[in-house]
Short mmCIF file of C-alpha atoms in Angstrom, two decimals:
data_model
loop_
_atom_site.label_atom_id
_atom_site.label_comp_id
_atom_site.label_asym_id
_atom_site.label_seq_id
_atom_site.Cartn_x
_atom_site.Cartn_y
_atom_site.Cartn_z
CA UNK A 97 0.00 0.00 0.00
CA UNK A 98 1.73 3.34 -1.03
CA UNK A 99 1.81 5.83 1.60
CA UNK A 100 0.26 8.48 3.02
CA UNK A 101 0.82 11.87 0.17
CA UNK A 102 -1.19 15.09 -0.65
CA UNK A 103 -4.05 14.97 -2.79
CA UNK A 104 -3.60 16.32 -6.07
CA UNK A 105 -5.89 18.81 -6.82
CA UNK A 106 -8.75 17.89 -9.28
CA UNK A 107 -10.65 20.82 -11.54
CA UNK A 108 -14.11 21.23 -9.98
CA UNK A 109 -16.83 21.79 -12.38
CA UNK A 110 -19.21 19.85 -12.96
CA UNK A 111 -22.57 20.33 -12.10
CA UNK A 112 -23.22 17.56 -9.71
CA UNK A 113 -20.19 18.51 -7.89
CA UNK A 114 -21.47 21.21 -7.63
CA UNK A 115 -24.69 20.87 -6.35
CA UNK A 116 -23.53 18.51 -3.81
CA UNK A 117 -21.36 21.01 -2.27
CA UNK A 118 -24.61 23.39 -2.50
CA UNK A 119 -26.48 20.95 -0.82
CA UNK A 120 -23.58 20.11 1.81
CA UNK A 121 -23.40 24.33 2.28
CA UNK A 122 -27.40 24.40 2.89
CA UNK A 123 -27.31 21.98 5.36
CA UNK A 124 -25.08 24.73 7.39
CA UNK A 125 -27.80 26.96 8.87
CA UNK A 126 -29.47 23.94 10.68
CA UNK A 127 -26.52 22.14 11.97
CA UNK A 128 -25.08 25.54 13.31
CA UNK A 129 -28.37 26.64 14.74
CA UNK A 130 -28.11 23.59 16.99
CA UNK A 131 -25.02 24.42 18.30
CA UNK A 132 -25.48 25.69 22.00
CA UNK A 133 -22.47 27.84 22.99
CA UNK A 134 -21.66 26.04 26.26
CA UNK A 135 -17.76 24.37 27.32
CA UNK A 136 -17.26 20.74 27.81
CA UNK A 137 -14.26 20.05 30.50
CA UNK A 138 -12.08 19.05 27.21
CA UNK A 139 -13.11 22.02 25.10
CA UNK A 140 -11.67 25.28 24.37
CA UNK A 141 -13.73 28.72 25.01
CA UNK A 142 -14.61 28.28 20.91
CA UNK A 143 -17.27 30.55 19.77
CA UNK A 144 -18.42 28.55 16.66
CA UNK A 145 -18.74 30.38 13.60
CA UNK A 146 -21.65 30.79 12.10
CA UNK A 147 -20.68 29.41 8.83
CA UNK A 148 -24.06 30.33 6.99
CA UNK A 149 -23.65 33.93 7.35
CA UNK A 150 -20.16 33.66 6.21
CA UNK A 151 -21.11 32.41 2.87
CA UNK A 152 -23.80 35.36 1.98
CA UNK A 153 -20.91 37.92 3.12
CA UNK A 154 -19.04 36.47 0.13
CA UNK A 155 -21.63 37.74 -1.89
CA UNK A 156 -22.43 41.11 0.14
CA UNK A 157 -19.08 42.29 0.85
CA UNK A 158 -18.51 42.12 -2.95
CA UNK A 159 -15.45 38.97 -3.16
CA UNK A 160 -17.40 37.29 -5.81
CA UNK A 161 -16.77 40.18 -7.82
CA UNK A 162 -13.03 38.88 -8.47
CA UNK A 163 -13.08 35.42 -6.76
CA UNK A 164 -15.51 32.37 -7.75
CA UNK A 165 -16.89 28.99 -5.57
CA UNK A 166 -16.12 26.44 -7.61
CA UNK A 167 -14.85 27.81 -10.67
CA UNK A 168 -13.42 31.22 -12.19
CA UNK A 169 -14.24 34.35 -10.77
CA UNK A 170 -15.14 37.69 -12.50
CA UNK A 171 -11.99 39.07 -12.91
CA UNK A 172 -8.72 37.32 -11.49
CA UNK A 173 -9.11 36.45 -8.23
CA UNK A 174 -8.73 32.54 -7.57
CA UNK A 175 -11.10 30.35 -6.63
CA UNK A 176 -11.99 30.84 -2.57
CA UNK A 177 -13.50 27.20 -2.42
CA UNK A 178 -10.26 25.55 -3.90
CA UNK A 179 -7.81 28.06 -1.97
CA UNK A 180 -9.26 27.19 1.46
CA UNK A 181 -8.51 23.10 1.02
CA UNK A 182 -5.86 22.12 3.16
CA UNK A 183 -5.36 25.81 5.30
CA UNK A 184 -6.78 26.86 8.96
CA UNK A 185 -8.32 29.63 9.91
CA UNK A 186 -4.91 31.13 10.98
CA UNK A 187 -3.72 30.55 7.69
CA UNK A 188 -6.78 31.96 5.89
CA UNK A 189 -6.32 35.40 7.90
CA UNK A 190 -3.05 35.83 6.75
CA UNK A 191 -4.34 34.93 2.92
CA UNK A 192 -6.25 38.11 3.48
CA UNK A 193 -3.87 40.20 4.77
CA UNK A 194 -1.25 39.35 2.53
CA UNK A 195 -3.51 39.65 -0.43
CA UNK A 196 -4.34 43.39 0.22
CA UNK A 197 -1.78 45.05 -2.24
CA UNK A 198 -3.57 42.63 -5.04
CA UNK A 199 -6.84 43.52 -4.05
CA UNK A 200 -6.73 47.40 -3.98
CA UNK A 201 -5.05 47.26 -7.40
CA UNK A 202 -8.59 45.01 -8.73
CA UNK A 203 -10.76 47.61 -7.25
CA UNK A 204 -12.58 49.03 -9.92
CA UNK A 205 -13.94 53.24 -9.70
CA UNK A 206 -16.18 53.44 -6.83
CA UNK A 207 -15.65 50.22 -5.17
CA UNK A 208 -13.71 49.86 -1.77
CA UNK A 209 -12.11 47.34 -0.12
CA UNK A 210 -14.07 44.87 2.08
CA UNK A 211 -13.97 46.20 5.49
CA UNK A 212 -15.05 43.33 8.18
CA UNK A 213 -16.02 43.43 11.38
CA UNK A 214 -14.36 41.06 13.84
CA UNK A 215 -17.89 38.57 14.14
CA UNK A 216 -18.10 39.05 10.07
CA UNK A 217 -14.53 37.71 9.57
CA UNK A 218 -14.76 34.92 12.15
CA UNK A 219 -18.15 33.95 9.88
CA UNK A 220 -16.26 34.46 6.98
CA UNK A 221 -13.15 32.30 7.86
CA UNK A 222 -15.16 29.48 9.32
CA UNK A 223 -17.25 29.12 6.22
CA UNK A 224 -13.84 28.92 4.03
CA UNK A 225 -12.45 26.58 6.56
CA UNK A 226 -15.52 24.35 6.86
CA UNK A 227 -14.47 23.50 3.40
CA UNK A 228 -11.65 21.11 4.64
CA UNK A 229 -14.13 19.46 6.56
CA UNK A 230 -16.32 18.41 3.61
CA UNK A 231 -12.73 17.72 1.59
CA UNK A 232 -12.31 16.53 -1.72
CA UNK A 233 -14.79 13.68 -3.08
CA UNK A 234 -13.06 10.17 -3.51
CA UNK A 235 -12.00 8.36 -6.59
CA UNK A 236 -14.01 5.11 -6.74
CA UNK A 237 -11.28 3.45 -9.30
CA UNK A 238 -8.43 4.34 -7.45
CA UNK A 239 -10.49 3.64 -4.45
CA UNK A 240 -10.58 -0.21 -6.08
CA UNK A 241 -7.39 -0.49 -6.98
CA UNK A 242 -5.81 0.61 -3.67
CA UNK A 243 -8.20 -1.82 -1.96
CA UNK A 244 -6.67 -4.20 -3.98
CA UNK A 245 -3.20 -3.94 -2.98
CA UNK A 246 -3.93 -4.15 0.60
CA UNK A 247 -4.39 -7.62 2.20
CA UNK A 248 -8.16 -6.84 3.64
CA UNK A 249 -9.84 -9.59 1.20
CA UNK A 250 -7.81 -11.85 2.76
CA UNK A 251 -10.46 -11.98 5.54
CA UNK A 252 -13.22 -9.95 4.00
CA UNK A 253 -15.55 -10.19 1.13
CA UNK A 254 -16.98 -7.75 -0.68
CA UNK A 255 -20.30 -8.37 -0.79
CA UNK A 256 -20.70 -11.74 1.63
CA UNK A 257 -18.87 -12.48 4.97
CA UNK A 258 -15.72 -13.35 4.70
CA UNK A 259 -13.32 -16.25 6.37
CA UNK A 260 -12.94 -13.84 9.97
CA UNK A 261 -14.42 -10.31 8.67
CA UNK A 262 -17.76 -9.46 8.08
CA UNK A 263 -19.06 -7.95 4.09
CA UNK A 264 -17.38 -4.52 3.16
CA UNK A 265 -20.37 -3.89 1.23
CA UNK A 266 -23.30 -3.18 3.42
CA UNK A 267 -26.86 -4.36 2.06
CA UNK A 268 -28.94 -1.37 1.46
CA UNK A 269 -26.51 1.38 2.90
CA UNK A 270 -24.00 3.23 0.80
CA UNK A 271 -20.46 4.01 2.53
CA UNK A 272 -19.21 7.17 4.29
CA UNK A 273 -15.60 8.75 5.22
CA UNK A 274 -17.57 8.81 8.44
CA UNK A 275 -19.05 5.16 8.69
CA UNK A 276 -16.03 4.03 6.86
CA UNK A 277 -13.74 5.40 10.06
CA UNK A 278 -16.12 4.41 13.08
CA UNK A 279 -16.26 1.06 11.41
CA UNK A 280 -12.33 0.09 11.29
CA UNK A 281 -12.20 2.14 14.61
CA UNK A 282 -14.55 -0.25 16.70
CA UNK A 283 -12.97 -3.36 14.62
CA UNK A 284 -9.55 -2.47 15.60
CA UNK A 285 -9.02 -4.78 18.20
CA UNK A 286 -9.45 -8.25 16.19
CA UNK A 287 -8.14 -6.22 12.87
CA UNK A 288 -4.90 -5.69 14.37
CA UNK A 289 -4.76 -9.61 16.57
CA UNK A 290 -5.55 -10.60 12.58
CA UNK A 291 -2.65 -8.61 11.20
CA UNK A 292 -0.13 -9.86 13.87
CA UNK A 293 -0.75 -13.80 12.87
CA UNK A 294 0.30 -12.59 9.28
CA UNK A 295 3.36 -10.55 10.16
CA UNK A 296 1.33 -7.38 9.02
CA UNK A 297 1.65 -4.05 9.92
CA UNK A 298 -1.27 -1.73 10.77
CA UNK A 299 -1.88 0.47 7.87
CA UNK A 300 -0.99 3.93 6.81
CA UNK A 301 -4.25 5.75 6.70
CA UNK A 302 -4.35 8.88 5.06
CA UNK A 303 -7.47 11.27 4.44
CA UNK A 304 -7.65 10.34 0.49
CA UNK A 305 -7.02 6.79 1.33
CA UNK A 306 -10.56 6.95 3.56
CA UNK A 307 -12.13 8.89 0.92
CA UNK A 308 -11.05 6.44 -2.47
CA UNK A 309 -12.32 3.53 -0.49
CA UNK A 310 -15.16 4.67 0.71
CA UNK A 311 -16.36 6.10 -3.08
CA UNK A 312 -15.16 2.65 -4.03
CA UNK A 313 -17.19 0.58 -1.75
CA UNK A 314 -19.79 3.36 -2.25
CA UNK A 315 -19.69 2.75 -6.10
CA UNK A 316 -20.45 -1.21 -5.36
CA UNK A 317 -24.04 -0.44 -3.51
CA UNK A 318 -27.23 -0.72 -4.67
CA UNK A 319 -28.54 2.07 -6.33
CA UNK A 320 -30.48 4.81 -4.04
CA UNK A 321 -29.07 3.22 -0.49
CA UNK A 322 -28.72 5.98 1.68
CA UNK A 323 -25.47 7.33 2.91
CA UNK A 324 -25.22 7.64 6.55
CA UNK A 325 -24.66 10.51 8.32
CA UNK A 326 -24.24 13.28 5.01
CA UNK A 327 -24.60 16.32 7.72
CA UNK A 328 -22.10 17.13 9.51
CA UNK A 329 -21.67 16.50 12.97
CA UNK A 330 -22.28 18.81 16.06
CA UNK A 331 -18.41 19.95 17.51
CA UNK A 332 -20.03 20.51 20.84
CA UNK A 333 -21.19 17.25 21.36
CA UNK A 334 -17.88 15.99 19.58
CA UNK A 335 -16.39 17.93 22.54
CA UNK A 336 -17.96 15.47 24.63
CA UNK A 337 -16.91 12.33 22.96
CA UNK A 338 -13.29 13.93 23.25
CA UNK A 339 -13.94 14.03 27.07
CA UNK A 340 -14.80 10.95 27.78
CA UNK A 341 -12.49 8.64 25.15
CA UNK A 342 -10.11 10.72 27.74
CA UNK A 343 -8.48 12.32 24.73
CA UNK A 344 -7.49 14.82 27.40
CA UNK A 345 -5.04 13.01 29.26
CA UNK A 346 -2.83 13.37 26.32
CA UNK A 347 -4.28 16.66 24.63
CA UNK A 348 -4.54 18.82 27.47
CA UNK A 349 -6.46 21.91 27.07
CA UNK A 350 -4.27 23.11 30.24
CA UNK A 351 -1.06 22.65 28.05
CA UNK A 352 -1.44 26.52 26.21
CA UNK A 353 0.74 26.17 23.28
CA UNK A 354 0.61 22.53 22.55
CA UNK A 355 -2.97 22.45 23.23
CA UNK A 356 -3.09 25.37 20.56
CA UNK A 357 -0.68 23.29 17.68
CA UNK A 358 -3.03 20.68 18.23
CA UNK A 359 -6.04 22.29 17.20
CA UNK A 360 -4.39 24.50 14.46
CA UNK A 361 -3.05 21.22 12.60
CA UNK A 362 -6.74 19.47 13.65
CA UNK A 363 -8.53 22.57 11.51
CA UNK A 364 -6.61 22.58 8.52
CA UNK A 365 -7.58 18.64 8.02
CA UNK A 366 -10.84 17.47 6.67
CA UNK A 367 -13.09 15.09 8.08
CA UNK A 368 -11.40 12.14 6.27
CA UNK A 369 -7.82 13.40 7.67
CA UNK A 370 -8.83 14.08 10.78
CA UNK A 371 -10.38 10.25 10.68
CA UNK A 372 -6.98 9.00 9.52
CA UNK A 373 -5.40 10.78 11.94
CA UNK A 374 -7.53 9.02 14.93
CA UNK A 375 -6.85 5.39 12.37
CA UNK A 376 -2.83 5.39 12.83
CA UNK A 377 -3.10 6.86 16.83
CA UNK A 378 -5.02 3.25 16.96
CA UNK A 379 -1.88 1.73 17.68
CA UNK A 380 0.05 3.74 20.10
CA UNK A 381 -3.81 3.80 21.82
CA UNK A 382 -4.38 0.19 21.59
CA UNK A 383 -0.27 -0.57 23.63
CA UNK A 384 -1.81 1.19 26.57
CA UNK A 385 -2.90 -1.44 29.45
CA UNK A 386 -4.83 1.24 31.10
CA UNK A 387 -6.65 2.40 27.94
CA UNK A 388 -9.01 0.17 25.71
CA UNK A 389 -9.99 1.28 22.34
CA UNK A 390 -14.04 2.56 22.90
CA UNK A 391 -16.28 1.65 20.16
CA UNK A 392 -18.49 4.61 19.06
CA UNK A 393 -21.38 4.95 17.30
CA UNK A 394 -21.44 6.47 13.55
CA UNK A 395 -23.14 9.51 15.62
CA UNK A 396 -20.04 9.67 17.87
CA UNK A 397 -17.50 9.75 15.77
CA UNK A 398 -19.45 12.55 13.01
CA UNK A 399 -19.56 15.24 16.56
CA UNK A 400 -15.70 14.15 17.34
CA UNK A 401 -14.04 15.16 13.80
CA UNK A 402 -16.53 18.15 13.61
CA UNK A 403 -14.82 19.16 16.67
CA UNK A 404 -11.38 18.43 15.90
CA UNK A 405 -11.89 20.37 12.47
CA UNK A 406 -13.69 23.18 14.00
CA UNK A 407 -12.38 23.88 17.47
CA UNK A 408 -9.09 25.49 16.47
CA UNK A 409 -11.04 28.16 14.38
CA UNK A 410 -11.01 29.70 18.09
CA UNK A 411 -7.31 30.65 17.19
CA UNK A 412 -5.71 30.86 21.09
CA UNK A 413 -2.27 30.83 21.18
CA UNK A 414 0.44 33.47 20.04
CA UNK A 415 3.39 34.45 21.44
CA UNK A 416 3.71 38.55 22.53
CA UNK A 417 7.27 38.40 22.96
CA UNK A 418 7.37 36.82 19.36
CA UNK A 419 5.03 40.10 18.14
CA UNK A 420 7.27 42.07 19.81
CA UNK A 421 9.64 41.43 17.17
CA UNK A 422 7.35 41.13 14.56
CA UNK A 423 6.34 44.41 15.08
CA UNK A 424 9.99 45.64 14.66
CA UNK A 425 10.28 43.51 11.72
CA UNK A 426 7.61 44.41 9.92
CA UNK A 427 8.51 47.74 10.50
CA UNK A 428 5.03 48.68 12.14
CA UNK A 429 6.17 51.40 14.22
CA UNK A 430 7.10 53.54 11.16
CA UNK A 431 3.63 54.73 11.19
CA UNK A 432 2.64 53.26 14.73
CA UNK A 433 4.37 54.64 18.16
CA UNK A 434 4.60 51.97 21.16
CA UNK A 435 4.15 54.06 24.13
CA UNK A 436 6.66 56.78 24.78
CA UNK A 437 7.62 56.37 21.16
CA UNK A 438 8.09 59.30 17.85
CA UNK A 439 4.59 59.39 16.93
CA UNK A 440 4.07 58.65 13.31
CA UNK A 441 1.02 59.51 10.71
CA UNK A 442 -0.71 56.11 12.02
CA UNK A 443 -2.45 56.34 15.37
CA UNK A 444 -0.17 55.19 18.26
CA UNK A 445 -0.85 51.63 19.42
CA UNK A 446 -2.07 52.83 22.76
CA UNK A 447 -4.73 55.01 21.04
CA UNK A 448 -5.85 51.57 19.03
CA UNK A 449 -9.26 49.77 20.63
CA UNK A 450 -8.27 47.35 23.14
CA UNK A 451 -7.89 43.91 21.23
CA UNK A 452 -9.55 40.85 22.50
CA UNK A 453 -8.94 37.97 20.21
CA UNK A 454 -6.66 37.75 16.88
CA UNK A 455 -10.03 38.03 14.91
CA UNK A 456 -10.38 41.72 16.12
CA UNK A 457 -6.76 42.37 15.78
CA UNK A 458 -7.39 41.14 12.09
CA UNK A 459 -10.29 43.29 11.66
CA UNK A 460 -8.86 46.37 12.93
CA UNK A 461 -5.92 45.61 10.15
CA UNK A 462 -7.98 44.79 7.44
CA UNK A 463 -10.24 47.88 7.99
CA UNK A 464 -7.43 49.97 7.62
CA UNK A 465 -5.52 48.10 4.95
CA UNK A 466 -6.36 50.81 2.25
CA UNK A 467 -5.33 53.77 4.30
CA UNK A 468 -1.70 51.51 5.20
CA UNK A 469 -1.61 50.64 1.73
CA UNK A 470 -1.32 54.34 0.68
CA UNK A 471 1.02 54.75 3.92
CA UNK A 472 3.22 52.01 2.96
CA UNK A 473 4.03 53.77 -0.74
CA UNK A 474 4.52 56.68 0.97
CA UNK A 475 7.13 55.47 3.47
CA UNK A 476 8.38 53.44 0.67
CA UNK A 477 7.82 50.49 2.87
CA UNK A 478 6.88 46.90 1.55
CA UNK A 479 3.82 45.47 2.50
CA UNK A 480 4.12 43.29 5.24
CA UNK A 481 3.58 39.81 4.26
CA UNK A 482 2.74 37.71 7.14
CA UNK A 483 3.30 34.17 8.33
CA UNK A 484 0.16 32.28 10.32
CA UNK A 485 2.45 32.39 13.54
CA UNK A 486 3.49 35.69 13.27
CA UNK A 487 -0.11 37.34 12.65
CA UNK A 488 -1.27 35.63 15.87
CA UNK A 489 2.23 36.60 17.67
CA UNK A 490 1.26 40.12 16.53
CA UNK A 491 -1.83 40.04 17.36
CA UNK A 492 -0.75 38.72 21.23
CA UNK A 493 1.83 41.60 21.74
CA UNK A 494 -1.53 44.40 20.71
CA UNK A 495 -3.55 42.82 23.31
CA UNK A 496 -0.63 43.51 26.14
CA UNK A 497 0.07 47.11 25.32
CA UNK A 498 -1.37 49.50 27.83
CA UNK A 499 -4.19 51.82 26.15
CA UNK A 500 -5.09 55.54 27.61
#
């Protein structure tokens, strides 16, 4: 079985594609109406976004007029849909940002730049990043052929039981990512007793491994059996599930920084990568005499990679003594005075509104990007591309200066 790579990026187009995704989008407004904003002992303080609103302020704050879903825009901005796969909502921020120079030069008479408020671009971002969660559709034939190479007919059957494993085809139901991971999850156990007896290692799941076999066995079902579980699942229950498979002990929410990586790396996967990710932990889960592999229910396991791909979207973390030099770097304090500093022809920092999260501090930027874009030429200063890391380091050394 070849190993775990990147997906290579196939040209969306057609029109069941998309209409699937429309349908996947629509089902948004319901599953994040549901959402109650309360903390589970393993969650962060997330505010979900609402992810709904965040697609209709594509169309009202006018980015459809250079950037298309799902195809070419109207003039030559990329395609948002196919720029999000694979990037956080860290990530996506500094997209934006770095963008601006771009931008400003596509604005056409009359039209400004998008201005956001803080709760706008948190919708915004999480309806970009929900994108990795629905991922890229599988490839039924190289879904077959991959299934193929791997020794699993050696105890299953496709369509009857086989000699220890039940059917991989299931009689009247069409396959998921999600069924497809909550499945080999629960059947871990005897999988991997089954493997040892044949000298077999446990297998190298990746996200578009999950996805070509499930299209495959998907492709092999009787026509019109229903897919399980097409919404998505809800990330506060999956905050739950987290809890008590005592995820925790390991993935502290205590731990600050690592707790942070975690969640960054868990919301630039999909649903299917965040499932593989859970399939090769099996392992180092399963050598633990204290810790028994749970079984969970198709239900379960939809909530706990909602979750994994949503919670980071919270964006904690940063580093202010990091800013601190990214400010320097950057060369911010050309136009914006720390405290006791030359003022400049920005405002000083500690006349900026107080900051509370990096989606504010992101705001405030991008609300003023035109007016810094004009500053920048003027100083004959670059503009400041930014790193993921070092917007939310930024963003952490605003929040600690002292404001009059």
């Amino acid at each position: 079985m070849r190993a775990a790579g990147a997906r290579r990026e196939r040209d969306p187009g057609s029109r069941r594609r998309a209409a699937r995704v429309a349908f996947a989008v629509g089902l948004l407004a319901t599953w994040f109406a549901l959402i109650v904003p309360n903390v589970t002992p393993a969650a962060p303080p997330a505010r979900f976004p609402d992810v709904a609103a965040g697609q209709a302020l594509i169309q009202e704050k006018g980015c459809a007029n250079c950037h298309g879903i799902l195809g070419p825009g109207g003039r030559q901005g990329p395609d948002l849909l196919r720029t999000a796969r694979g990037k956080g909502a860290a990530d996506l921020l500094a997209d934006m940002w770095n963008h601006v120079p771009q931008m400003v030069a596509a604005l056409l008479a009359g039209e400004r730049l998008p201005s956001p408020t803080a709760a706008e671009l948190r919708d915004l971002v999480g309806y970009l990043n929900f994108i990795n969660y629905l991922g890229n559709p599988g490839d039924a034939e190289r879904g077959g052929a991959e299934l193929a190479q791997m020794p699993c007919l050696a105890c299953h059957d496709l369509r009857e039981r086989g000699k220890i494993g039940p059917a991989l085809v299931i009689p009247g139901r069409a396959a998921s990512p999600v069924g497809l991971v909550t499945g080999l999850w629960n059947h871990y156990p005897g999988m991997q007793a089954a493997l040892r007896e044949r000298d077999l290692q446990w297998f190298a799941w990746s996200g578009e491994l999950v996805t070509d076999l499930s299209s495959y066995l998907t492709s092999l079902a009787p026509a019109g059996s229903p897919a399980p579980l097409l919404a998505p699942g809800d990330p506060q229950a999956g905050g739950r599930v987290f809890a008590r498979l005592g995820c925790a002990d390991c993935h502290n929410p205590s731990g600050a920084s690592a707790w942070a990586a975690f969640l960054r790396r868990s919301n630039a996967r999909s649903a299917a990568e965040n499932g593989a990710a859970l399939l090769r932990h099996l392992p180092t889960i399963g050598a633990r005499a204290d810790r028994a592999v749970r079984p969970l229910s198709e239900k379960d396991m939809a909530d706990l990679l909602a979750y994994l791909s949503l919670a980071g979207a919270e964006l904690s973390g940063g580093d202010a003594h990091a800013g601190g030099q990214v400010f320097e770097r950057k060369q911010c304090g050309k136009c914006h005075a720390l405290r006791g500093g030359k003022p400049g022809i920005g405002p000083d920092v500690q006349d900026m509104p107080a900051i509370g999260d990096p989606y504010e501090a992101a705001a405030l930027m991008l609300q003023h990007a035109r007016n810094m874009k004009t500053a920048t030429e003027l100083k004959q200063v670059p503009w400041p591309q930014m790193e993921p890391d070092e917007l939310l380091d930024l963003y952490a050394f605003l929040a600690r200066q002292p404001r009059r």
